Amino acid sequence: ETIVMINDLTTDKPLEVTNKKVTLDLNGKTITAALKQEGRHHYAIDNYATLVIEGEGAINARGIQNFGEMTINGDITITNVDTNGGSAIWNEGELVINGGTFKTNNQAGEGSYGSALNTQEDGKAVVNGGTFEAYSQLTYAILNYGETVINDATVKGKHGAVGSSTGCITEINGG
């Protein structure tokens, strides 16, 4: 199933992708998630199936969560708008990123945390280009607790660029 956005969308709960393959063409539009509680937004998308996000556009939320298979293609900007916590992409599945911009809120203050990409213990990520920026004071721009391969990406973090846990696999090829 292919969904082409024709309007900007504000959602008061995560959009769930389950039991199917979906291609979401942002088509120059923006998805924004509402506040869940003071200082914390909802994630915009929870993927439990196969999701391809493509086209030009933006997602402004606590981020998006991947528990299935996800591919991101194109000139997409995903911003973790919370000032403390969350990730532009929270990954517990299989993820491929082909370009784009992934960042945390630039208003993050002292003691803040939040990452551009956070791959958890069972997650796998392959990054082919793109820009990853984190303004958080206590968290790296890319966190890896699983398996992450970074190919020619730009990674900047106020705390640091890439953080890796013992026993995980992190491979960096250029960038």
mmCIF file of C-alpha atoms in Angstrom:
data_model
loop_
_atom_site.group_PDB
_atom_site.id
_atom_site.type_symbol
_atom_site.label_atom_id
_atom_site.label_comp_id
_atom_site.label_asym_id
_atom_site.label_seq_id
_atom_site.Cartn_x
_atom_site.Cartn_y
_atom_site.Cartn_z
ATOM 1 C CA GLU A 1 0.000 0.000 0.000
ATOM 2 C CA THR A 2 1.306 3.470 -0.905
ATOM 3 C CA ILE A 3 0.184 6.560 0.964
ATOM 4 C CA VAL A 4 0.956 9.968 -0.530
ATOM 5 C CA MET A 5 0.403 12.845 1.868
ATOM 6 C CA ILE A 6 -1.631 15.718 0.463
ATOM 7 C CA ASN A 7 -1.794 17.851 3.637
ATOM 8 C CA ASP A 8 0.284 18.442 6.741
ATOM 9 C CA LEU A 9 -0.841 16.207 9.603
ATOM 10 C CA THR A 10 -0.935 16.714 13.375
ATOM 11 C CA THR A 11 -1.572 13.491 15.257
ATOM 12 C CA ASP A 12 -2.523 13.052 18.911
ATOM 13 C CA LYS A 13 -1.186 9.473 19.039
ATOM 14 C CA PRO A 14 1.384 7.474 17.045
ATOM 15 C CA LEU A 15 0.375 6.291 13.579
ATOM 16 C CA GLU A 16 0.726 2.482 13.713
ATOM 17 C CA VAL A 17 1.889 0.319 10.825
ATOM 18 C CA THR A 18 1.003 -3.340 11.471
ATOM 19 C CA ASN A 19 0.755 -6.534 9.413
ATOM 20 C CA LYS A 20 1.462 -5.030 5.995
ATOM 21 C CA LYS A 21 3.948 -3.257 3.796
ATOM 22 C CA VAL A 22 3.418 0.482 3.574
ATOM 23 C CA THR A 23 5.238 3.142 1.556
ATOM 24 C CA LEU A 24 4.706 6.631 2.960
ATOM 25 C CA ASP A 25 5.533 9.464 0.540
ATOM 26 C CA LEU A 26 5.733 12.647 2.606
ATOM 27 C CA ASN A 27 5.320 14.619 -0.625
ATOM 28 C CA GLY A 28 6.745 17.819 0.866
ATOM 29 C CA LYS A 29 4.416 17.675 3.882
ATOM 30 C CA THR A 30 5.010 17.578 7.654
ATOM 31 C CA ILE A 31 3.773 15.189 10.338
ATOM 32 C CA THR A 32 3.665 16.717 13.827
ATOM 33 C CA ALA A 33 2.837 14.837 17.021
ATOM 34 C CA ALA A 34 0.927 16.483 19.849
ATOM 35 C CA LEU A 35 2.042 16.641 23.463
ATOM 36 C CA LYS A 36 1.513 13.463 25.469
ATOM 37 C CA GLN A 37 2.292 15.276 28.722
ATOM 38 C CA GLU A 38 4.132 18.459 29.591
ATOM 39 C CA GLY A 39 7.536 18.417 27.873
ATOM 40 C CA ARG A 40 6.956 15.084 26.143
ATOM 41 C CA HIS A 41 5.402 14.520 22.743
ATOM 42 C CA HIS A 42 4.072 11.318 21.251
ATOM 43 C CA TYR A 43 6.200 9.426 18.763
ATOM 44 C CA ALA A 44 4.763 10.153 15.306
ATOM 45 C CA ILE A 45 4.990 6.596 13.913
ATOM 46 C CA ASP A 46 5.222 3.134 15.488
ATOM 47 C CA ASN A 47 6.262 0.589 12.847
ATOM 48 C CA TYR A 48 5.625 -3.107 13.557
ATOM 49 C CA ALA A 49 5.643 -4.270 9.911
ATOM 50 C CA THR A 50 7.503 -3.085 6.784
ATOM 51 C CA LEU A 51 7.615 0.665 6.246
ATOM 52 C CA VAL A 52 9.343 2.765 3.590
ATOM 53 C CA ILE A 53 9.383 6.537 4.166
ATOM 54 C CA GLU A 54 10.344 8.538 1.112
ATOM 55 C CA GLY A 55 10.060 11.854 -0.645
ATOM 56 C CA GLU A 56 10.814 15.271 0.742
ATOM 57 C CA GLY A 57 9.183 16.234 4.022
ATOM 58 C CA ALA A 58 9.491 16.451 7.788
ATOM 59 C CA ILE A 59 8.442 14.706 10.968
ATOM 60 C CA ASN A 60 8.412 16.728 14.194
ATOM 61 C CA ALA A 61 7.688 14.593 17.242
ATOM 62 C CA ARG A 62 9.428 12.694 19.999
ATOM 63 C CA GLY A 63 10.630 10.807 16.907
ATOM 64 C CA ILE A 64 9.571 7.586 15.191
ATOM 65 C CA GLN A 65 9.872 4.029 16.518
ATOM 66 C CA ASN A 66 10.827 0.982 14.470
ATOM 67 C CA PHE A 67 10.070 -2.521 15.735
ATOM 68 C CA GLY A 68 9.853 -4.128 12.255
ATOM 69 C CA GLU A 69 11.648 -3.336 8.995
ATOM 70 C CA MET A 70 12.022 0.287 7.954
ATOM 71 C CA THR A 71 13.779 2.108 5.118
ATOM 72 C CA ILE A 72 14.115 5.889 4.895
ATOM 73 C CA ASN A 73 14.905 7.375 1.480
ATOM 74 C CA GLY A 74 15.150 10.950 0.347
ATOM 75 C CA ASP A 75 15.329 14.466 1.664
ATOM 76 C CA ILE A 76 13.503 13.845 4.931
ATOM 77 C CA THR A 77 14.088 15.689 8.187
ATOM 78 C CA ILE A 78 13.064 13.965 11.413
ATOM 79 C CA THR A 79 13.381 16.121 14.512
ATOM 80 C CA ASN A 80 13.034 14.929 18.091
ATOM 81 C CA VAL A 81 11.328 18.097 19.341
ATOM 82 C CA ASP A 82 11.405 17.180 23.046
ATOM 83 C CA THR A 83 14.006 19.026 25.078
ATOM 84 C CA ASN A 84 14.778 15.968 27.211
ATOM 85 C CA GLY A 85 14.498 12.365 26.014
ATOM 86 C CA GLY A 86 13.378 10.470 22.946
ATOM 87 C CA SER A 87 15.141 9.843 19.652
ATOM 88 C CA ALA A 88 14.517 11.062 16.144
ATOM 89 C CA ILE A 89 14.650 7.318 15.352
ATOM 90 C CA TRP A 90 14.255 4.686 18.071
ATOM 91 C CA ASN A 91 15.235 1.384 16.442
ATOM 92 C CA GLU A 92 14.514 -2.083 17.787
ATOM 93 C CA GLY A 93 14.141 -3.707 14.346
ATOM 94 C CA GLU A 94 15.950 -3.583 11.011
ATOM 95 C CA LEU A 95 16.593 -0.111 9.642
ATOM 96 C CA VAL A 96 18.195 1.263 6.465
ATOM 97 C CA ILE A 97 18.717 5.007 6.103
ATOM 98 C CA ASN A 98 19.604 6.430 2.681
ATOM 99 C CA GLY A 99 20.181 10.128 3.353
ATOM 100 C CA GLY A 100 18.145 12.657 5.287
ATOM 101 C CA THR A 101 18.572 14.760 8.399
ATOM 102 C CA PHE A 102 17.937 13.429 11.916
ATOM 103 C CA LYS A 103 18.313 15.679 14.931
ATOM 104 C CA THR A 104 17.312 16.607 18.455
ATOM 105 C CA ASN A 105 15.819 19.867 19.631
ATOM 106 C CA ASN A 106 18.376 22.659 19.589
ATOM 107 C CA GLN A 107 16.856 24.064 22.807
ATOM 108 C CA ALA A 108 18.063 21.088 24.864
ATOM 109 C CA GLY A 109 19.564 22.496 28.036
ATOM 110 C CA GLU A 110 21.967 21.379 30.726
ATOM 111 C CA GLY A 111 21.334 17.797 31.827
ATOM 112 C CA SER A 112 19.296 16.989 28.715
ATOM 113 C CA TYR A 113 19.378 13.703 26.847
ATOM 114 C CA GLY A 114 18.006 12.543 23.504
ATOM 115 C CA SER A 115 19.599 11.157 20.369
ATOM 116 C CA ALA A 116 19.230 11.377 16.619
ATOM 117 C CA LEU A 117 19.451 7.559 16.231
ATOM 118 C CA ASN A 118 19.207 5.009 19.023
ATOM 119 C CA THR A 119 19.609 1.347 18.004
ATOM 120 C CA GLN A 120 18.659 -1.009 20.803
ATOM 121 C CA GLU A 121 20.095 -4.440 21.685
ATOM 122 C CA ASP A 122 18.132 -6.470 19.097
ATOM 123 C CA GLY A 123 18.214 -3.710 16.479
ATOM 124 C CA LYS A 124 20.259 -3.454 13.302
ATOM 125 C CA ALA A 125 20.881 -0.247 11.374
ATOM 126 C CA VAL A 126 22.699 0.593 8.149
ATOM 127 C CA VAL A 127 23.247 4.297 7.547
ATOM 128 C CA ASN A 128 24.133 5.326 3.984
ATOM 129 C CA GLY A 129 24.737 9.047 4.208
ATOM 130 C CA GLY A 130 22.695 11.647 5.980
ATOM 131 C CA THR A 131 23.251 14.110 8.797
ATOM 132 C CA PHE A 132 22.787 13.257 12.481
ATOM 133 C CA GLU A 133 22.884 16.078 15.039
ATOM 134 C CA ALA A 134 22.250 16.036 18.779
ATOM 135 C CA TYR A 135 22.198 19.118 20.969
ATOM 136 C CA SER A 136 21.712 17.084 24.136
ATOM 137 C CA GLN A 137 24.329 17.452 26.855
ATOM 138 C CA LEU A 138 24.272 13.847 28.104
ATOM 139 C CA THR A 139 23.727 11.695 25.003
ATOM 140 C CA TYR A 140 25.608 10.972 21.775
ATOM 141 C CA ALA A 141 24.071 11.798 18.391
ATOM 142 C CA ILE A 142 24.064 8.076 17.504
ATOM 143 C CA LEU A 143 23.700 5.482 20.259
ATOM 144 C CA ASN A 144 24.295 1.819 19.476
ATOM 145 C CA TYR A 145 23.432 -1.090 21.735
ATOM 146 C CA GLY A 146 22.923 -3.545 18.841
ATOM 147 C CA GLU A 147 24.510 -3.492 15.392
ATOM 148 C CA THR A 148 25.065 -0.271 13.437
ATOM 149 C CA VAL A 149 27.019 0.340 10.233
ATOM 150 C CA ILE A 150 27.621 3.985 9.293
ATOM 151 C CA ASN A 151 28.679 4.714 5.705
ATOM 152 C CA ASP A 152 29.702 8.293 4.853
ATOM 153 C CA ALA A 153 27.402 10.164 7.238
ATOM 154 C CA THR A 154 27.899 13.469 9.005
ATOM 155 C CA VAL A 155 27.492 13.004 12.767
ATOM 156 C CA LYS A 156 27.677 15.848 15.300
ATOM 157 C CA GLY A 157 26.836 15.765 18.977
ATOM 158 C CA LYS A 158 27.188 18.295 21.761
ATOM 159 C CA HIS A 159 28.077 15.391 24.092
ATOM 160 C CA GLY A 160 29.729 13.357 21.313
ATOM 161 C CA ALA A 161 29.114 11.824 17.898
ATOM 162 C CA VAL A 162 28.786 8.031 18.358
ATOM 163 C CA GLY A 163 28.365 6.066 21.571
ATOM 164 C CA SER A 164 28.566 2.280 21.660
ATOM 165 C CA SER A 165 27.908 -0.299 24.324
ATOM 166 C CA THR A 166 30.183 -3.223 25.201
ATOM 167 C CA GLY A 167 29.416 -6.279 23.086
ATOM 168 C CA CYS A 168 27.655 -4.467 20.282
ATOM 169 C CA ILE A 169 28.914 -3.998 16.718
ATOM 170 C CA THR A 170 29.637 -0.496 15.437
ATOM 171 C CA GLU A 171 31.314 -0.048 12.055
ATOM 172 C CA ILE A 172 32.145 3.384 10.637
ATOM 173 C CA ASN A 173 33.185 3.748 6.998
ATOM 174 C CA GLY A 174 33.910 7.365 6.119
ATOM 175 C CA GLY A 175 31.982 10.445 7.053
#
